[in-house]
Amino acid sequence: MDGKNRSDIHPGLKVAVILKKDQRSGVKTEGVVKDLLTNSAHHPHGIKVRLEDGQVGRVCDILED
């Protein structure tokens, strides 16, 4: 599953995100969702989330349900 639909993502979900600083290189960072920051139901670049460690990025992959 990709991270473009807000309904697929919830706090506690393990995901891979691309941080703002890594957008050019495409380096993925794994973490657990703490907060959803995108309000719209769908976003073409991925839903923006805050991970439990405080990092913010756009979800590119959902690693587990």
Backbone as XML, in Angstrom:
<?xml version="1.0"?>
<chain id="A" units="angstrom">
  <residue number="1" name="MET">
    <atom name="N" x="0.832" y="-1.185" z="0.000"/>
    <atom name="CA" x="0.000" y="0.000" z="0.000"/>
    <atom name="C" x="0.874" y="1.245" z="0.000"/>
  </residue>
  <residue number="2" name="ASP">
    <atom name="N" x="0.453" y="2.229" z="-0.761"/>
    <atom name="CA" x="1.187" y="3.493" z="-0.703"/>
    <atom name="C" x="0.519" y="4.395" z="0.330"/>
  </residue>
  <residue number="3" name="GLY">
    <atom name="N" x="1.100" y="5.517" z="0.596"/>
    <atom name="CA" x="0.598" y="6.386" z="1.648"/>
    <atom name="C" x="-0.141" y="7.596" z="1.141"/>
  </residue>
  <residue number="4" name="LYS">
    <atom name="N" x="-0.893" y="7.457" z="0.044"/>
    <atom name="CA" x="-1.551" y="8.614" z="-0.559"/>
    <atom name="C" x="-2.974" y="8.847" z="-0.059"/>
  </residue>
  <residue number="5" name="ASN">
    <atom name="N" x="-3.570" y="7.858" z="0.610"/>
    <atom name="CA" x="-4.928" y="8.004" z="1.134"/>
    <atom name="C" x="-4.892" y="8.108" z="2.647"/>
  </residue>
  <residue number="6" name="ARG">
    <atom name="N" x="-5.490" y="9.173" z="3.168"/>
    <atom name="CA" x="-5.473" y="9.436" z="4.608"/>
    <atom name="C" x="-6.161" y="8.319" z="5.389"/>
  </residue>
  <residue number="7" name="SER">
    <atom name="N" x="-7.190" y="7.702" z="4.791"/>
    <atom name="CA" x="-7.952" y="6.664" z="5.480"/>
    <atom name="C" x="-7.126" y="5.408" z="5.750"/>
  </residue>
  <residue number="8" name="ASP">
    <atom name="N" x="-6.009" y="5.223" z="5.030"/>
    <atom name="CA" x="-5.152" y="4.047" z="5.214"/>
    <atom name="C" x="-4.156" y="4.215" z="6.354"/>
  </residue>
  <residue number="9" name="ILE">
    <atom name="N" x="-4.029" y="5.431" z="6.874"/>
    <atom name="CA" x="-2.970" y="5.746" z="7.840"/>
    <atom name="C" x="-3.584" y="6.138" z="9.179"/>
  </residue>
  <residue number="10" name="HIS">
    <atom name="N" x="-3.021" y="5.623" z="10.267"/>
    <atom name="CA" x="-3.509" y="5.952" z="11.608"/>
    <atom name="C" x="-2.335" y="5.904" z="12.585"/>
  </residue>
  <residue number="11" name="PRO">
    <atom name="N" x="-2.467" y="6.595" z="13.726"/>
    <atom name="CA" x="-1.396" y="6.566" z="14.724"/>
    <atom name="C" x="-1.081" y="5.127" z="15.155"/>
  </residue>
  <residue number="12" name="GLY">
    <atom name="N" x="0.206" y="4.842" z="15.333"/>
    <atom name="CA" x="0.645" y="3.508" z="15.723"/>
    <atom name="C" x="1.045" y="2.628" z="14.558"/>
  </residue>
  <residue number="13" name="LEU">
    <atom name="N" x="0.799" y="3.089" z="13.334"/>
    <atom name="CA" x="1.117" y="2.319" z="12.133"/>
    <atom name="C" x="2.594" y="2.482" z="11.775"/>
  </residue>
  <residue number="14" name="LYS">
    <atom name="N" x="3.266" y="1.387" z="11.430"/>
    <atom name="CA" x="4.673" y="1.449" z="11.020"/>
    <atom name="C" x="4.730" y="1.778" z="9.525"/>
  </residue>
  <residue number="15" name="VAL">
    <atom name="N" x="5.471" y="2.830" z="9.190"/>
    <atom name="CA" x="5.522" y="3.325" z="7.811"/>
    <atom name="C" x="6.953" y="3.693" z="7.424"/>
  </residue>
  <residue number="16" name="ALA">
    <atom name="N" x="7.150" y="3.879" z="6.130"/>
    <atom name="CA" x="8.383" y="4.467" z="5.608"/>
    <atom name="C" x="8.024" y="5.833" z="5.047"/>
  </residue>
  <residue number="17" name="VAL">
    <atom name="N" x="8.770" y="6.854" z="5.435"/>
    <atom name="CA" x="8.519" y="8.217" z="4.964"/>
    <atom name="C" x="9.753" y="8.758" z="4.264"/>
  </residue>
  <residue number="18" name="ILE">
    <atom name="N" x="9.523" y="9.781" z="3.452"/>
    <atom name="CA" x="10.625" y="10.542" z="2.867"/>
    <atom name="C" x="10.612" y="11.907" z="3.532"/>
  </residue>
  <residue number="19" name="LEU">
    <atom name="N" x="11.691" y="12.219" z="4.229"/>
    <atom name="CA" x="11.819" y="13.506" z="4.914"/>
    <atom name="C" x="12.070" y="14.605" z="3.891"/>
  </residue>
  <residue number="20" name="LYS">
    <atom name="N" x="11.764" y="15.842" z="4.248"/>
    <atom name="CA" x="11.968" y="16.984" z="3.359"/>
    <atom name="C" x="13.418" y="17.041" z="2.851"/>
  </residue>
  <residue number="21" name="LYS">
    <atom name="N" x="14.371" y="16.823" z="3.741"/>
    <atom name="CA" x="15.793" y="16.905" z="3.356"/>
    <atom name="C" x="16.207" y="15.767" z="2.421"/>
  </residue>
  <residue number="22" name="ASP">
    <atom name="N" x="15.415" y="14.699" z="2.366"/>
    <atom name="CA" x="15.752" y="13.533" z="1.540"/>
    <atom name="C" x="14.928" y="13.445" z="0.255"/>
  </residue>
  <residue number="23" name="GLN">
    <atom name="N" x="14.157" y="14.489" z="-0.070"/>
    <atom name="CA" x="13.289" y="14.416" z="-1.241"/>
    <atom name="C" x="14.070" y="14.223" z="-2.543"/>
  </residue>
  <residue number="24" name="ARG">
    <atom name="N" x="15.216" y="14.865" z="-2.662"/>
    <atom name="CA" x="16.012" y="14.722" z="-3.895"/>
    <atom name="C" x="16.618" y="13.324" z="-4.023"/>
  </residue>
  <residue number="25" name="SER">
    <atom name="N" x="17.118" y="12.787" z="-2.908"/>
    <atom name="CA" x="17.796" y="11.484" z="-2.946"/>
    <atom name="C" x="16.811" y="10.325" z="-2.847"/>
  </residue>
  <residue number="26" name="GLY">
    <atom name="N" x="15.640" y="10.562" z="-2.265"/>
    <atom name="CA" x="14.650" y="9.501" z="-2.123"/>
    <atom name="C" x="14.922" y="8.535" z="-0.988"/>
  </residue>
  <residue number="27" name="VAL">
    <atom name="N" x="15.804" y="8.914" z="-0.057"/>
    <atom name="CA" x="16.125" y="8.054" z="1.088"/>
    <atom name="C" x="14.899" y="7.928" z="1.984"/>
  </residue>
  <residue number="28" name="LYS">
    <atom name="N" x="14.553" y="6.696" z="2.339"/>
    <atom name="CA" x="13.380" y="6.449" z="3.171"/>
    <atom name="C" x="13.784" y="6.287" z="4.632"/>
  </residue>
  <residue number="29" name="THR">
    <atom name="N" x="12.920" y="6.759" z="5.523"/>
    <atom name="CA" x="13.119" y="6.643" z="6.961"/>
    <atom name="C" x="11.935" y="5.872" z="7.529"/>
  </residue>
  <residue number="30" name="GLU">
    <atom name="N" x="12.213" y="4.832" z="8.315"/>
    <atom name="CA" x="11.127" y="4.051" z="8.908"/>
    <atom name="C" x="10.785" y="4.593" z="10.289"/>
  </residue>
  <residue number="31" name="GLY">
    <atom name="N" x="9.511" y="4.480" z="10.636"/>
    <atom name="CA" x="9.081" y="4.923" z="11.950"/>
    <atom name="C" x="7.624" y="4.595" z="12.186"/>
  </residue>
  <residue number="32" name="VAL">
    <atom name="N" x="7.136" y="5.009" z="13.348"/>
    <atom name="CA" x="5.752" y="4.761" z="13.747"/>
    <atom name="C" x="5.013" y="6.096" z="13.776"/>
  </residue>
  <residue number="33" name="VAL">
    <atom name="N" x="3.834" y="6.143" z="13.150"/>
    <atom name="CA" x="3.050" y="7.372" z="13.044"/>
    <atom name="C" x="2.573" y="7.831" z="14.422"/>
  </residue>
  <residue number="34" name="LYS">
    <atom name="N" x="2.808" y="9.117" z="14.713"/>
    <atom name="CA" x="2.275" y="9.729" z="15.931"/>
    <atom name="C" x="1.080" y="10.605" z="15.591"/>
  </residue>
  <residue number="35" name="ASP">
    <atom name="N" x="1.239" y="11.499" z="14.577"/>
    <atom name="CA" x="0.173" y="12.429" z="14.182"/>
    <atom name="C" x="0.073" y="12.482" z="12.664"/>
  </residue>
  <residue number="36" name="LEU">
    <atom name="N" x="-1.149" y="12.684" z="12.166"/>
    <atom name="CA" x="-1.364" y="12.951" z="10.749"/>
    <atom name="C" x="-1.426" y="14.460" z="10.571"/>
  </residue>
  <residue number="37" name="LEU">
    <atom name="N" x="-0.632" y="14.993" z="9.651"/>
    <atom name="CA" x="-0.552" y="16.434" z="9.467"/>
    <atom name="C" x="-1.303" y="16.917" z="8.228"/>
  </residue>
  <residue number="38" name="THR">
    <atom name="N" x="-1.578" y="16.038" z="7.273"/>
    <atom name="CA" x="-2.337" y="16.399" z="6.081"/>
    <atom name="C" x="-3.825" y="16.244" z="6.385"/>
  </residue>
  <residue number="39" name="ASN">
    <atom name="N" x="-4.608" y="17.288" z="6.093"/>
    <atom name="CA" x="-6.037" y="17.245" z="6.369"/>
    <atom name="C" x="-6.864" y="16.670" z="5.224"/>
  </residue>
  <residue number="40" name="SER">
    <atom name="N" x="-6.371" y="16.774" z="3.990"/>
    <atom name="CA" x="-7.159" y="16.285" z="2.862"/>
    <atom name="C" x="-7.176" y="14.757" z="2.829"/>
  </residue>
  <residue number="41" name="ALA">
    <atom name="N" x="-8.196" y="14.188" z="2.198"/>
    <atom name="CA" x="-8.378" y="12.734" z="2.147"/>
    <atom name="C" x="-7.337" y="12.055" z="1.269"/>
  </residue>
  <residue number="42" name="HIS">
    <atom name="N" x="-6.766" y="12.795" z="0.309"/>
    <atom name="CA" x="-5.804" y="12.217" z="-0.637"/>
    <atom name="C" x="-4.742" y="13.260" z="-0.946"/>
  </residue>
  <residue number="43" name="HIS">
    <atom name="N" x="-3.493" y="12.814" z="-1.096"/>
    <atom name="CA" x="-2.415" y="13.720" z="-1.509"/>
    <atom name="C" x="-1.507" y="12.969" z="-2.474"/>
  </residue>
  <residue number="44" name="PRO">
    <atom name="N" x="-1.237" y="13.536" z="-3.652"/>
    <atom name="CA" x="-0.456" y="12.827" z="-4.679"/>
    <atom name="C" x="0.977" y="12.483" z="-4.282"/>
  </residue>
  <residue number="45" name="HIS">
    <atom name="N" x="1.559" y="13.223" z="-3.331"/>
    <atom name="CA" x="2.942" y="12.955" z="-2.912"/>
    <atom name="C" x="3.015" y="12.163" z="-1.618"/>
  </residue>
  <residue number="46" name="GLY">
    <atom name="N" x="1.860" y="11.820" z="-1.049"/>
    <atom name="CA" x="1.825" y="11.078" z="0.209"/>
    <atom name="C" x="1.328" y="11.940" z="1.353"/>
  </residue>
  <residue number="47" name="ILE">
    <atom name="N" x="0.684" y="11.301" z="2.304"/>
    <atom name="CA" x="0.160" y="11.998" z="3.474"/>
    <atom name="C" x="1.316" y="12.390" z="4.393"/>
  </residue>
  <residue number="48" name="LYS">
    <atom name="N" x="1.327" y="13.638" z="4.830"/>
    <atom name="CA" x="2.390" y="14.109" z="5.720"/>
    <atom name="C" x="2.063" y="13.678" z="7.146"/>
  </residue>
  <residue number="49" name="VAL">
    <atom name="N" x="3.060" y="13.085" z="7.818"/>
    <atom name="CA" x="2.869" y="12.606" z="9.191"/>
    <atom name="C" x="4.046" y="13.021" z="10.063"/>
  </residue>
  <residue number="50" name="ARG">
    <atom name="N" x="3.813" y="13.012" z="11.385"/>
    <atom name="CA" x="4.886" y="13.172" z="12.361"/>
    <atom name="C" x="5.118" y="11.802" z="12.971"/>
  </residue>
  <residue number="51" name="LEU">
    <atom name="N" x="6.360" y="11.369" z="12.971"/>
    <atom name="CA" x="6.701" y="10.088" z="13.570"/>
    <atom name="C" x="6.857" y="10.251" z="15.078"/>
  </residue>
  <residue number="52" name="GLU">
    <atom name="N" x="6.887" y="9.119" z="15.795"/>
    <atom name="CA" x="7.008" y="9.172" z="17.256"/>
    <atom name="C" x="8.317" y="9.813" z="17.710"/>
  </residue>
  <residue number="53" name="ASP">
    <atom name="N" x="9.352" y="9.787" z="16.868"/>
    <atom name="CA" x="10.624" y="10.420" z="17.236"/>
    <atom name="C" x="10.669" y="11.910" z="16.875"/>
  </residue>
  <residue number="54" name="GLY">
    <atom name="N" x="9.542" y="12.432" z="16.333"/>
    <atom name="CA" x="9.445" y="13.856" z="16.042"/>
    <atom name="C" x="9.743" y="14.249" z="14.606"/>
  </residue>
  <residue number="55" name="GLN">
    <atom name="N" x="10.265" y="13.351" z="13.796"/>
    <atom name="CA" x="10.560" y="13.668" z="12.408"/>
    <atom name="C" x="9.262" y="13.777" z="11.609"/>
  </residue>
  <residue number="56" name="VAL">
    <atom name="N" x="9.269" y="14.651" z="10.579"/>
    <atom name="CA" x="8.093" y="14.869" z="9.747"/>
    <atom name="C" x="8.434" y="14.522" z="8.310"/>
  </residue>
  <residue number="57" name="GLY">
    <atom name="N" x="7.563" y="13.750" z="7.673"/>
    <atom name="CA" x="7.779" y="13.401" z="6.272"/>
    <atom name="C" x="6.499" y="12.897" z="5.642"/>
  </residue>
  <residue number="58" name="ARG">
    <atom name="N" x="6.585" y="12.606" z="4.349"/>
    <atom name="CA" x="5.436" y="12.098" z="3.600"/>
    <atom name="C" x="5.538" y="10.582" z="3.474"/>
  </residue>
  <residue number="59" name="VAL">
    <atom name="N" x="4.425" y="9.903" z="3.755"/>
    <atom name="CA" x="4.397" y="8.442" z="3.729"/>
    <atom name="C" x="4.563" y="7.956" z="2.281"/>
  </residue>
  <residue number="60" name="CYS">
    <atom name="N" x="5.532" y="7.057" z="2.071"/>
    <atom name="CA" x="5.710" y="6.451" z="0.756"/>
    <atom name="C" x="5.331" y="4.970" z="0.780"/>
  </residue>
  <residue number="61" name="ASP">
    <atom name="N" x="5.471" y="4.315" z="1.924"/>
    <atom name="CA" x="5.116" y="2.899" z="2.057"/>
    <atom name="C" x="4.519" y="2.640" z="3.429"/>
  </residue>
  <residue number="62" name="ILE">
    <atom name="N" x="3.489" y="1.783" z="3.460"/>
    <atom name="CA" x="2.938" y="1.304" z="4.715"/>
    <atom name="C" x="3.531" y="-0.075" z="4.951"/>
  </residue>
  <residue number="63" name="LEU">
    <atom name="N" x="4.244" y="-0.245" z="6.072"/>
    <atom name="CA" x="5.015" y="-1.457" z="6.304"/>
    <atom name="C" x="4.216" y="-2.553" z="6.987"/>
  </residue>
  <residue number="64" name="GLU">
    <atom name="N" x="3.210" y="-2.208" z="7.788"/>
    <atom name="CA" x="2.396" y="-3.221" z="8.442"/>
    <atom name="C" x="1.035" y="-2.660" z="8.783"/>
  </residue>
  <residue number="65" name="ASP">
    <atom name="N" x="0.053" y="-3.523" z="8.948"/>
    <atom name="CA" x="-1.316" y="-3.100" z="9.321"/>
    <atom name="C" x="-1.529" y="-3.256" z="10.800"/>
  </residue>
</chain>
